[in-house]
Coordinates of C-alpha atoms in Angstrom, one line a residue:
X1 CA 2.8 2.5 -39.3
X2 CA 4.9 3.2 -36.8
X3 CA 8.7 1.7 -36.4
X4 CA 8.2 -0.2 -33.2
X5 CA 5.0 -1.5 -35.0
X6 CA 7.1 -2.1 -38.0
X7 CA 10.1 -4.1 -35.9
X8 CA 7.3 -5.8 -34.2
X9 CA 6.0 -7.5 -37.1
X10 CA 9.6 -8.2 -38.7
X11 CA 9.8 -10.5 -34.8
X12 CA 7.3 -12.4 -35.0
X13 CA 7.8 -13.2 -38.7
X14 CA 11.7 -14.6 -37.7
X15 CA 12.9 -16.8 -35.5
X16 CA 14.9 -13.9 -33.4
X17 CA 14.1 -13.2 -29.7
X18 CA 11.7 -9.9 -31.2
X19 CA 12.6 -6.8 -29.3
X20 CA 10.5 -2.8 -29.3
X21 CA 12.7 0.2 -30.9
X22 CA 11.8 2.9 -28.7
X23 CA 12.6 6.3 -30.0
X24 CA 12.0 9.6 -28.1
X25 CA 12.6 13.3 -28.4
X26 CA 15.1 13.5 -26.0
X27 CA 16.8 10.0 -26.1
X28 CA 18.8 7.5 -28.1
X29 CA 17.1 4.1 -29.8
X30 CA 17.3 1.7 -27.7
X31 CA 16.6 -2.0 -28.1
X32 CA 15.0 -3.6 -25.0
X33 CA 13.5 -7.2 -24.5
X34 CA 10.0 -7.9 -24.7
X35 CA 9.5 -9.2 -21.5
X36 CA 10.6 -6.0 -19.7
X37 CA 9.5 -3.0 -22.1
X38 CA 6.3 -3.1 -20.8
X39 CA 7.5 -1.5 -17.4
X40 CA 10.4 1.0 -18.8
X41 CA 10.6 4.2 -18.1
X42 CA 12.6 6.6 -19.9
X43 CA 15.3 8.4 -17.6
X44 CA 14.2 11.7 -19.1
X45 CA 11.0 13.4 -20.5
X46 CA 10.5 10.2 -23.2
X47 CA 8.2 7.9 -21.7
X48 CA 7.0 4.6 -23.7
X49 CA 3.1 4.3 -23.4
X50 CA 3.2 0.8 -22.9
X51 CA -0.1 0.7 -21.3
X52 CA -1.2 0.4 -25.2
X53 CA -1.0 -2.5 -27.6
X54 CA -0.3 -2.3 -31.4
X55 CA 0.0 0.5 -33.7
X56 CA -1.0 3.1 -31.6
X57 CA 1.2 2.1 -28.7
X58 CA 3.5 4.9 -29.2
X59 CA 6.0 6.8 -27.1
X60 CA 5.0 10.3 -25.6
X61 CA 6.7 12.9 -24.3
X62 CA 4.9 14.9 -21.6
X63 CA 4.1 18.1 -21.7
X64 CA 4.9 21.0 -19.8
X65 CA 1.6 22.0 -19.0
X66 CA 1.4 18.4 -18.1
X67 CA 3.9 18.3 -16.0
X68 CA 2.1 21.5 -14.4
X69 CA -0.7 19.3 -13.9
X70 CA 1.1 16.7 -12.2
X71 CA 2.5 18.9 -9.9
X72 CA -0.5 20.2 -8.9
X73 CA -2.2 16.9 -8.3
X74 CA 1.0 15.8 -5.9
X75 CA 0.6 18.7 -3.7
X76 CA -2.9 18.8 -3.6
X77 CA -3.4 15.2 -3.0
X78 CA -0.2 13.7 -1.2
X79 CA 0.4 15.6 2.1
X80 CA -3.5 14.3 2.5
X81 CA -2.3 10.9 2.1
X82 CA 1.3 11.2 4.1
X83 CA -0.9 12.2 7.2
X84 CA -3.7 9.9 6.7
X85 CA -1.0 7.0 6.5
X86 CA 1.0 8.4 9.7
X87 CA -1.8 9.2 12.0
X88 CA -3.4 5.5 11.1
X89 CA -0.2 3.8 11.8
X90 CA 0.6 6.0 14.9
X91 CA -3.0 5.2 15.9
X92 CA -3.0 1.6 15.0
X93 CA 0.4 1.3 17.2
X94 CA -1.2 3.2 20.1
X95 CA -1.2 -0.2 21.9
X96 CA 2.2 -1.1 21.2
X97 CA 3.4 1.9 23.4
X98 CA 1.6 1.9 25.9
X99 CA 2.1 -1.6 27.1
X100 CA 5.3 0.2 28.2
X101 CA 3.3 3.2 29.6
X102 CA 0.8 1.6 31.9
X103 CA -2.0 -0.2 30.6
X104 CA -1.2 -3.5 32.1
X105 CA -0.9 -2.4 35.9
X106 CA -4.1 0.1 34.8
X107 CA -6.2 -2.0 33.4
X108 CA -4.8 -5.6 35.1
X109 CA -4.1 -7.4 31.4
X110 CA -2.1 -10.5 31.3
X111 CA 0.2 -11.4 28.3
X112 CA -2.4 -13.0 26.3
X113 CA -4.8 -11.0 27.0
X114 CA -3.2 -8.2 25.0
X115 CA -2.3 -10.5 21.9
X116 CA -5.6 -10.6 21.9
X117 CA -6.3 -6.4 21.8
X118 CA -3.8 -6.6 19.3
X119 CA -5.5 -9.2 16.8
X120 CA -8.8 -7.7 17.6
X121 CA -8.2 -4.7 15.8
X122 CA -7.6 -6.8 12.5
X123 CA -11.1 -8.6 13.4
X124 CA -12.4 -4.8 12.9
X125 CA -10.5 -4.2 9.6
X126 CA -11.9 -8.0 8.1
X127 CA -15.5 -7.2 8.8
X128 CA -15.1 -3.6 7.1
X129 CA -13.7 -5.2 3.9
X130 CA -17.3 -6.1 2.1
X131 CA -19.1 -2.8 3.3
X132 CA -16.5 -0.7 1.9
X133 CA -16.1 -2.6 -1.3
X134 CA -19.4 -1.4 -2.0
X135 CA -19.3 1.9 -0.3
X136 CA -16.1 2.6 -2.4
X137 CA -18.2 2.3 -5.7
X138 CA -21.2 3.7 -4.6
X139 CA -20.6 7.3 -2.6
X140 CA -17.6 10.2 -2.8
X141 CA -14.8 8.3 -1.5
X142 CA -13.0 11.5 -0.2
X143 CA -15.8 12.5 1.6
X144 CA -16.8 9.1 2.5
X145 CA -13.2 8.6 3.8
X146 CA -13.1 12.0 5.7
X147 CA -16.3 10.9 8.0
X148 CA -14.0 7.7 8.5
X149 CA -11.3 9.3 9.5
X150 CA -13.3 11.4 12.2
X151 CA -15.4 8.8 13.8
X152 CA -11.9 6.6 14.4
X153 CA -10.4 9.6 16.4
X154 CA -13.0 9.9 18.5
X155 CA -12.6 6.1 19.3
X156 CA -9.3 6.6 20.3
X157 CA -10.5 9.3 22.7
X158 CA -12.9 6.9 23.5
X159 CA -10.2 4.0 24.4
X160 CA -8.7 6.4 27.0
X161 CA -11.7 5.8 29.2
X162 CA -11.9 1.9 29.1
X163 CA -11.0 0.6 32.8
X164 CA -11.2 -3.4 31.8
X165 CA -10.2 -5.9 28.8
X166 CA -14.1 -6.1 28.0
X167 CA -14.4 -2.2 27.0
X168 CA -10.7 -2.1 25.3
X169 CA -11.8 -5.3 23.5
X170 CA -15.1 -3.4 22.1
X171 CA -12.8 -0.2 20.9
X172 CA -10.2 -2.5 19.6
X173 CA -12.8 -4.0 17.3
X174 CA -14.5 -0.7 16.0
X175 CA -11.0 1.2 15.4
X176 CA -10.4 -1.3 13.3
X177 CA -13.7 -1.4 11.3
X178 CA -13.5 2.4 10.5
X179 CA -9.3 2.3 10.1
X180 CA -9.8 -0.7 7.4
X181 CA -11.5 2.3 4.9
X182 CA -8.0 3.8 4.5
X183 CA -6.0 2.0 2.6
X184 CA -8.6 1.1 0.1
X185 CA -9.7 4.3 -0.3
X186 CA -6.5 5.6 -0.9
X187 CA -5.4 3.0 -3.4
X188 CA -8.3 3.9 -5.5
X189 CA -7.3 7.3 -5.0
X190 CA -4.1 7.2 -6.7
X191 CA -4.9 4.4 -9.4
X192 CA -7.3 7.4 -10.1
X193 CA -5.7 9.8 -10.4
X194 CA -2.0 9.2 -11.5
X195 CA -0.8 7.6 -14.8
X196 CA 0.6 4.0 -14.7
X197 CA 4.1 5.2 -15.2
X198 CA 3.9 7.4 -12.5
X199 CA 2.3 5.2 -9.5
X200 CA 5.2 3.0 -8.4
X201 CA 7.0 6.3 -6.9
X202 CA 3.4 7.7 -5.5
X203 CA 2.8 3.8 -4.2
X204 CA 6.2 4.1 -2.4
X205 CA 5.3 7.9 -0.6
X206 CA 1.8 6.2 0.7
X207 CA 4.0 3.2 1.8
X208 CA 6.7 5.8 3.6
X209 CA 3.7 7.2 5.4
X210 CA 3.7 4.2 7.3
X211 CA 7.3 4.7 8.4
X212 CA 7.3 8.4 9.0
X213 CA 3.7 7.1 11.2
X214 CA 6.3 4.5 13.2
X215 CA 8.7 7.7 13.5
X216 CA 5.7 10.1 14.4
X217 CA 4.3 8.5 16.9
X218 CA 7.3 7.5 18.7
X219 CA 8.7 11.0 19.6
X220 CA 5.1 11.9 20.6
X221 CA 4.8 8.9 22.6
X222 CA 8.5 9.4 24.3
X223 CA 7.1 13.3 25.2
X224 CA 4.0 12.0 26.6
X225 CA 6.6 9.5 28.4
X226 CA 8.1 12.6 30.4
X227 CA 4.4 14.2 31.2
X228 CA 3.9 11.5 34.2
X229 CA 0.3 11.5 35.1
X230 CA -1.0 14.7 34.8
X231 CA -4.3 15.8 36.0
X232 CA -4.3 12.4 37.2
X233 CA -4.8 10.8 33.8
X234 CA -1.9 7.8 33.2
X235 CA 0.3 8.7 30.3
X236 CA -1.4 5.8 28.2
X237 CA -4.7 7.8 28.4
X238 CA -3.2 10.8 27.2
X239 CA -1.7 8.5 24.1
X240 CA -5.0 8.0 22.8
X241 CA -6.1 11.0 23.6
X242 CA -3.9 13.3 21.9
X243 CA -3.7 11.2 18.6
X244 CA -7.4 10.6 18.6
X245 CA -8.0 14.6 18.5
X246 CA -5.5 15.0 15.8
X247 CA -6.9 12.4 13.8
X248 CA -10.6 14.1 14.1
X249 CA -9.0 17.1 12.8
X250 CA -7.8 15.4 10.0
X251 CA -10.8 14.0 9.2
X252 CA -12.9 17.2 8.9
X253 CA -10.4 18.5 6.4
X254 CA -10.1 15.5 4.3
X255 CA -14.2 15.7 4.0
X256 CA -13.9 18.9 2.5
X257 CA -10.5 19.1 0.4
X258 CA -9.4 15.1 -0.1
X259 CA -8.9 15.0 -4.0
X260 CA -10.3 11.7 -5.3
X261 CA -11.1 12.5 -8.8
X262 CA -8.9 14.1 -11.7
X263 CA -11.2 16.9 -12.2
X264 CA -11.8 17.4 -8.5
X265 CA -12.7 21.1 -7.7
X266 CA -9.8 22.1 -5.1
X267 CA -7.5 21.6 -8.6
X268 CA -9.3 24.6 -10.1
X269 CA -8.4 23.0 -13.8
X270 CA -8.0 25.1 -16.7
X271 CA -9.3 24.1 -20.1
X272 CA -6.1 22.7 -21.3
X273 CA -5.8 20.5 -18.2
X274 CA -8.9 19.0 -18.5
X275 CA -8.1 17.6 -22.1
X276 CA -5.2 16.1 -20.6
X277 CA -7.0 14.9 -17.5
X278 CA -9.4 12.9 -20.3
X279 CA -5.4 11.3 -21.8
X280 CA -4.3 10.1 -18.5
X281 CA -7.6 8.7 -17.6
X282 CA -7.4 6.7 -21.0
X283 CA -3.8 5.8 -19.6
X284 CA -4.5 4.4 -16.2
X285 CA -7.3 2.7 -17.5
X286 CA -9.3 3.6 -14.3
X287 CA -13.1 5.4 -14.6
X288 CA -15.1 5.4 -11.9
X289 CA -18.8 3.3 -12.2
X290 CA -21.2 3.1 -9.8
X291 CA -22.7 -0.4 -10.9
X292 CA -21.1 -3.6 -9.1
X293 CA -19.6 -5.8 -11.5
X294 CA -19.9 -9.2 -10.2
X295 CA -18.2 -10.9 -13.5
X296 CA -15.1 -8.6 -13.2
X297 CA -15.1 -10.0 -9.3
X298 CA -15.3 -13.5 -10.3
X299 CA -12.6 -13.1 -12.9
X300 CA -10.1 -12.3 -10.4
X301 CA -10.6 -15.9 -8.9
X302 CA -9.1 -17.6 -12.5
X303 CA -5.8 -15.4 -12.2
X304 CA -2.6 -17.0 -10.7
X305 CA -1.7 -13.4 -9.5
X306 CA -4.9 -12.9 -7.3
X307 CA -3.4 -16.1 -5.2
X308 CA 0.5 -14.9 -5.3
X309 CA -0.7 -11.4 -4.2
X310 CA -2.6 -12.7 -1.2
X311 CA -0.3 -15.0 0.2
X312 CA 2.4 -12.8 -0.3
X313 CA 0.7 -9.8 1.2
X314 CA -0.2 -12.5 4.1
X315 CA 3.1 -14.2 4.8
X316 CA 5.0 -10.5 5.0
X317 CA 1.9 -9.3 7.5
X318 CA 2.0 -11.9 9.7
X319 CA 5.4 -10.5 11.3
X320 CA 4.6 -6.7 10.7
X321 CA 1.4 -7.6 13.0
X322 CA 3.3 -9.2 15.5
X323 CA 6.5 -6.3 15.9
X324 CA 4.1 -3.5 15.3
X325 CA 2.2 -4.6 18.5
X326 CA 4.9 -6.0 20.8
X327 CA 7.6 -3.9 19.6
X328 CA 8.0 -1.8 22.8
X329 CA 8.3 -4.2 25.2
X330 CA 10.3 -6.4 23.0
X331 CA 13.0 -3.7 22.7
X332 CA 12.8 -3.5 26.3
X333 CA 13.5 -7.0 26.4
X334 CA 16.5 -6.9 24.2
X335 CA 18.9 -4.8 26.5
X336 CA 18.3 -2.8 30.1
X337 CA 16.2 0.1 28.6
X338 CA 13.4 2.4 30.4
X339 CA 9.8 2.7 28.9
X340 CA 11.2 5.8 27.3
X341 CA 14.4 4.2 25.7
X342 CA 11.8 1.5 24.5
X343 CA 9.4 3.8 22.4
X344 CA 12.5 6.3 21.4
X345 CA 14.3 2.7 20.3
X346 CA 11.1 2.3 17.8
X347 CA 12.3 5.4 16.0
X348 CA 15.0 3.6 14.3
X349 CA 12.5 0.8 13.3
X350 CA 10.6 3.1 11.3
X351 CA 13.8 4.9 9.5
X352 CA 14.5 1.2 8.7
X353 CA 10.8 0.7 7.0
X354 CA 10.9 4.2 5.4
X355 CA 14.7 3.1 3.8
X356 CA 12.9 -0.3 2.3
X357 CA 10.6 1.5 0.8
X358 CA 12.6 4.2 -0.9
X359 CA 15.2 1.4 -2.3
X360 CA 12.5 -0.9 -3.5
X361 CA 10.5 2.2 -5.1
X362 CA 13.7 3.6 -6.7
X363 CA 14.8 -0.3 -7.4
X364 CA 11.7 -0.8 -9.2
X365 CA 11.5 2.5 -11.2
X366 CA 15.2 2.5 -12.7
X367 CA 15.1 -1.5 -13.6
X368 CA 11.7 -2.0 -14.3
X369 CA 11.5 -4.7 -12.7
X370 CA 8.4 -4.7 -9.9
X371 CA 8.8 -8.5 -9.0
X372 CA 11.9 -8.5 -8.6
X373 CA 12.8 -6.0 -6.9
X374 CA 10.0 -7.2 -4.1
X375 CA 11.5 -10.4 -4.4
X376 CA 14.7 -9.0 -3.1
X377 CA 13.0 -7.0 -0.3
X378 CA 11.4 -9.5 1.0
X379 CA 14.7 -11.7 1.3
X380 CA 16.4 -9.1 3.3
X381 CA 13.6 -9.0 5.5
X382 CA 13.9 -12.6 5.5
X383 CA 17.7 -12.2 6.6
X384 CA 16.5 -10.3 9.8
X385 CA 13.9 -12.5 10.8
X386 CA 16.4 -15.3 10.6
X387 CA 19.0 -13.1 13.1
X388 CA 16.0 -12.8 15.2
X389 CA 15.5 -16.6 15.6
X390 CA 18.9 -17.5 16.1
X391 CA 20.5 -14.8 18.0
X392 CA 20.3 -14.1 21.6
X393 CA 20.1 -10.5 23.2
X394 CA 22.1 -7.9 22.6
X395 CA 23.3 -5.6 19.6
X396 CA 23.1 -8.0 16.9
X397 CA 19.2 -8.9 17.3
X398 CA 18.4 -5.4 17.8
X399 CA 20.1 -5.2 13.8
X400 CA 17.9 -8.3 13.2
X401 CA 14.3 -6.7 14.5
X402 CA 15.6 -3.2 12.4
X403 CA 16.4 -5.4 9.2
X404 CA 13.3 -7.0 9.2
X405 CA 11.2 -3.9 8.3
X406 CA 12.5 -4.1 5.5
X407 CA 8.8 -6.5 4.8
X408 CA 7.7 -2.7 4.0
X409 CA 9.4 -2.5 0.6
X410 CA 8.0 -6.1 -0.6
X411 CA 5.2 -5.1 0.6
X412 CA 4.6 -2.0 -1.3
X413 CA 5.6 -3.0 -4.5
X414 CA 2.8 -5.4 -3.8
X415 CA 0.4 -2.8 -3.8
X416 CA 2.4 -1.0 -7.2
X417 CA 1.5 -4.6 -9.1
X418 CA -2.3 -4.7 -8.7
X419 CA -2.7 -0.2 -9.0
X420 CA -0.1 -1.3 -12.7
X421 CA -1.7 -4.4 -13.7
X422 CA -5.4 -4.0 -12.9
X423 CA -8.0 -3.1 -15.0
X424 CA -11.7 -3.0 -14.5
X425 CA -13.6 -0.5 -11.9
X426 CA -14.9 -3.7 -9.9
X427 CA -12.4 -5.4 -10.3
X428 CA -9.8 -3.2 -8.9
X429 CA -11.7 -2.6 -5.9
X430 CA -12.1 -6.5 -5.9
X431 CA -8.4 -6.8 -5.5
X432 CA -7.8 -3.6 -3.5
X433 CA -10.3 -5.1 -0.8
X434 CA -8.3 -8.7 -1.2
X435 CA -5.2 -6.9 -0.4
X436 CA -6.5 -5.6 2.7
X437 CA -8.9 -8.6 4.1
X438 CA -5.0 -10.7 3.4
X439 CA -3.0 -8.2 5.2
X440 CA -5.5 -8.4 8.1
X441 CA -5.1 -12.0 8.3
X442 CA -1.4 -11.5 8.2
X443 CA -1.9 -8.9 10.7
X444 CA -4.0 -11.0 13.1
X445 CA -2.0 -14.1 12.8
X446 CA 1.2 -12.7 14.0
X447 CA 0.5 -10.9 17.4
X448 CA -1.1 -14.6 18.5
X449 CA 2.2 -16.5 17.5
X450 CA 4.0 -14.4 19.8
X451 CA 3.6 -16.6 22.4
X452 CA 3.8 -15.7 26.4
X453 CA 5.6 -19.5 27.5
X454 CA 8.1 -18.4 24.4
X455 CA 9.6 -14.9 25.6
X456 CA 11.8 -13.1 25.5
X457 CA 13.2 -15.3 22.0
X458 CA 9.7 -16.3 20.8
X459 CA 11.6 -18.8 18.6
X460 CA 8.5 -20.4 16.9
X461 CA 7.1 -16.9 15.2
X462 CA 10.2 -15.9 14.1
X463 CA 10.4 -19.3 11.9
X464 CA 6.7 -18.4 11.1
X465 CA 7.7 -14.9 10.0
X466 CA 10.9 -16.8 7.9
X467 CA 8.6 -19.2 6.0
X468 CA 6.2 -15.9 5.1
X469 CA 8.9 -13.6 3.9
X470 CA 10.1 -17.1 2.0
X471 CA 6.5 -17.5 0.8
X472 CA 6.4 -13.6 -0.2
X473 CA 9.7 -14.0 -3.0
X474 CA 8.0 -17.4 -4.4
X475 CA 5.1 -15.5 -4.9
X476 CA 6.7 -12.8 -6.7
X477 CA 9.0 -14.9 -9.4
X478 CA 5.5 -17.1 -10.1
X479 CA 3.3 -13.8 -10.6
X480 CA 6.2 -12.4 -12.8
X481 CA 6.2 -15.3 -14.8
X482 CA 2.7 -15.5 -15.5
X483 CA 2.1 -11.9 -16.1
X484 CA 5.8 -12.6 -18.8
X485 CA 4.3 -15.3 -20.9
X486 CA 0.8 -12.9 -21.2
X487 CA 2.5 -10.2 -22.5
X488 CA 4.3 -12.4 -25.1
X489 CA 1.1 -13.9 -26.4
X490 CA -0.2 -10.2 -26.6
X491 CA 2.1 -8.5 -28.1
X492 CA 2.1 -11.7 -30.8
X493 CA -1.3 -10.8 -31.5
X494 CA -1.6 -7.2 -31.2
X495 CA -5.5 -6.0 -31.9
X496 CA -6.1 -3.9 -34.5
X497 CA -7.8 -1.1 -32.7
X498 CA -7.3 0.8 -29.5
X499 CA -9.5 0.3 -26.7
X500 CA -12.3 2.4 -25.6
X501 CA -11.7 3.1 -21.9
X502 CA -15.0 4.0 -21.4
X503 CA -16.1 0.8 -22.1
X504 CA -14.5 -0.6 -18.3
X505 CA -13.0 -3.7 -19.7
X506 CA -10.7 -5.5 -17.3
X507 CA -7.1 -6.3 -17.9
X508 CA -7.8 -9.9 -19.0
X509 CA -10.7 -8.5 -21.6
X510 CA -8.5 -5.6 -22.8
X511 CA -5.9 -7.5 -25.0
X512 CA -4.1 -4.0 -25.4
X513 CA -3.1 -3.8 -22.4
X514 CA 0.5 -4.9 -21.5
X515 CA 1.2 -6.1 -17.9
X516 CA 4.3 -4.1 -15.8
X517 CA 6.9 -7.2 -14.6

């Protein structure tokens, strides 16, 4: 018996708070509470394994040739996701820019008209969720995702020849449809592939993607700004037509060389590496199964978490949707500033979201504390959206609208809290396809509560945005609470035998396994 199995049963026999002993090769003992040992990370190689329960729940100490391993998977697989996550948000914002680039004088839109493009999009990405649920469990999902990828590039080619609402409507919806594959896919991807310990830092890059996306596409946009009309094609033609042949490109490679599996062949694993691929898989507690599990599914509706995850993801999207799709023209509306000045101005925005994310991700990996660290991002994006409501032009609601994307960190440690504390093939997809049908909603919502009669201040969605971001860090104190009392009653009770992660059990089913707070 090991001594943190030992000091675990002297606890629970006395009337002391109980505390784990963890003891590693290349660290002192340390005493740690309960509640919070099941998402510690040692500062060096010692790692607890906290993903087990009982006995066997011991702490490890990778290995160099694991360590080998892992750097292999990272730069195999993450410069796939970085540009998947840049091109989809520079695609996805598209819109945004060229509102200052000519599509309303082009095309004749009024103000509501393109709130209406803009929420269209997240129509797409609702009606994809239930296909690709069961796509994602049935087929390849790099390959699956590459074809994706490709088709939605050559819809945003396609955009560049609409001449009235009606067409831009039609591309608006079908952009979305094959866009909202993306971030599910990718999810799966790294809850595949990565241990538990290591996701909240990969979780973090796919979020960043996003932000270097913002920054991406708003120095390509502000070059295309200085091209004029050449060949006689208006600069927000050329927009869509120069990200939608990059993204096509990217497509065709990720069909081919997307990793989505441990023992995928571009890693060209040795014998050694595929014993330790067989560890981590036992780890993450993630093996891909091609039947549907509708009980897993259903199980996810009796969890407290399921509903904190949603309307958190739902509250923080509601303003993201709305800034990511007026956020040109409401720069411009903030001071005297060209069309240029407007799209370079978005830059910033995006170093602001790429800065939330790295301080919640390194927040969350040096405390261990996942909720509360997106508690706390959410409340400085909070503190922007309430400069944003109560200031008036100038300087200090520029800060505000930069402050606000801070919603990115809260937002990605959402995503690190179901990839850490969901087990189950089905199930995970279940609440990776939640995640996205909640952040469309979010999404959808906001561009509509920017309303025309309310501009420039549009005082009535920035108190919407408020009570989300406020909704956002209740969410996170109740899911932390809930998943806290769990891990007491487990770890109580430990079982006396490890699970068998072939057998697919879900995190509720598995009673080893210890939730990450």
């Amino acid at each position: 018996m090991t001594k943190a199995h030992e000091l675990q049963q002297q606890n629970h026999n006395s009337n002391e708070k109980p505390v784990i002993l963890i003891e590693t090769k290349h660290t002192e003992n340390k005493a740690l509470d309960r509640d919070s040992s099941a998402s510690l990370e040692s500062s060096h190689d010692g790692v607890l394994d906290t993903e087990k329960g009982n006995g066997f729940r011991e702490p490890f100490v990778k290995s160099e040739a694991e360590k080998k391993l892992v750097r292999k998977i990272v730069f195999t697989l993450m410069p796939f996701v970085c540009w998947i996550l840049m091109l989809q948000f520079a695609d996805k914002a598209a819109l945004s820019v060229s509102a200052v680039l000519g599509i309303y004088q082009d095309v004749h839109l009024t103000g509501s008209q393109f709130s209406w493009l803009g929420s269209m999009f997240f129509i797409g990405h609702l009606v994809c969720q239930p296909i690709n649920n069961i796509m994602l469990q049935k087929v390849p999902v790099g390959r699956y995702l590459g074809f994706c990828i490709f088709i939605w590039g050559f819809i945003m080619i396609g955009t560049a020849y609409c001449n009235n609402f009606s067409q831009l409507m039609a591309v608006r919806f079908f952009l979305g449809l094959f866009e909202g594959t993306a971030m599910p896919s990718v999810y799966l991807i790294i809850n595949t592939v990565f241990r538990r310990s290591e996701q909240t830092t990969m979780y973090g890059a796919v979020t960043m993607g996003s932000g270097f996306g913002s920054v991406f596409g708003a120095l390509v946009a502000y070059g295309i700004s200085q091209m004029g009309n050449q060949l006689g094609v208006t600069m927000w033609r050329w927009n869509h037509i120069i990200f939608g042949a990059m993204t096509s490109l990217l497509g065709l490679l990720c069909f081919f060389f997307l990793l989505d599996s441990p023992t995928h062949w571009v890693l060209r694993l040795t014998e050694e590496e595929k014993k330790i691929c067989e560890e981590r898989t036992k780890d993450n507690a993630v093996v891909r199964h091609q039947k549907l599990k509708w009980g897993q599914m259903l199980e996810s509706f009796t969890e407290v978490r399921y509903y904190c995850i949603n309307l958190a993801v739902m509250g923080l999207n509601m303003q993201n949707g709305a800034l990511q799709v007026f956020s040109a023209q409401f720069i411009k509306q903030l001071g005297d500033f060209t069309p240029g000045e407007s799209i370079l101005l978005k830059a910033p925005a995006g170093t602001a979201s790429l800065v939330g994310v790295f301080i919640a991700t390194m927040l969350a990996r040096h405390t261990g504390q996942i909720c509360l660290s997106g508690a706390l991002m959410s409340t400085l994006s909070l503190v922007g959206c309430i400069i944003l409501a109560t200031t008036e032009q100038g300087p200090a609601k520029l800060s505000g609208f930069y402050i606000s994307w801070f919603l990115t960190g809260g937002y990605s440690l959402l995503i690190t809290t179901i990839g850490n504390n969901v087990s189950g093939y089905s199930k995970k997809i279940f609440y990776n396809g939640s995640f996205v049908v909640f952040y469309t909603l979010g999404n959808f919502i906001g561009p509509l509560v920017m309303l025309e009669r309310e501009a420039p201040k549009y005082t009535g969605a920035m108190i919407g945005f408020c009570i989300g971001n406020a909704v956002a860090i209740v969410s996170y104190i109740v899911m932390r609470f809930s998943m806290a009392r769990e891990n007491k009653r487990r770890l109580a009770n430990p079982p006396e035998k490890e699970t068998d992660v072939t057998l697919d059990l879900t995190d509720a089913q598995d009673k080893n396994f210890i939730y990450k707070l």
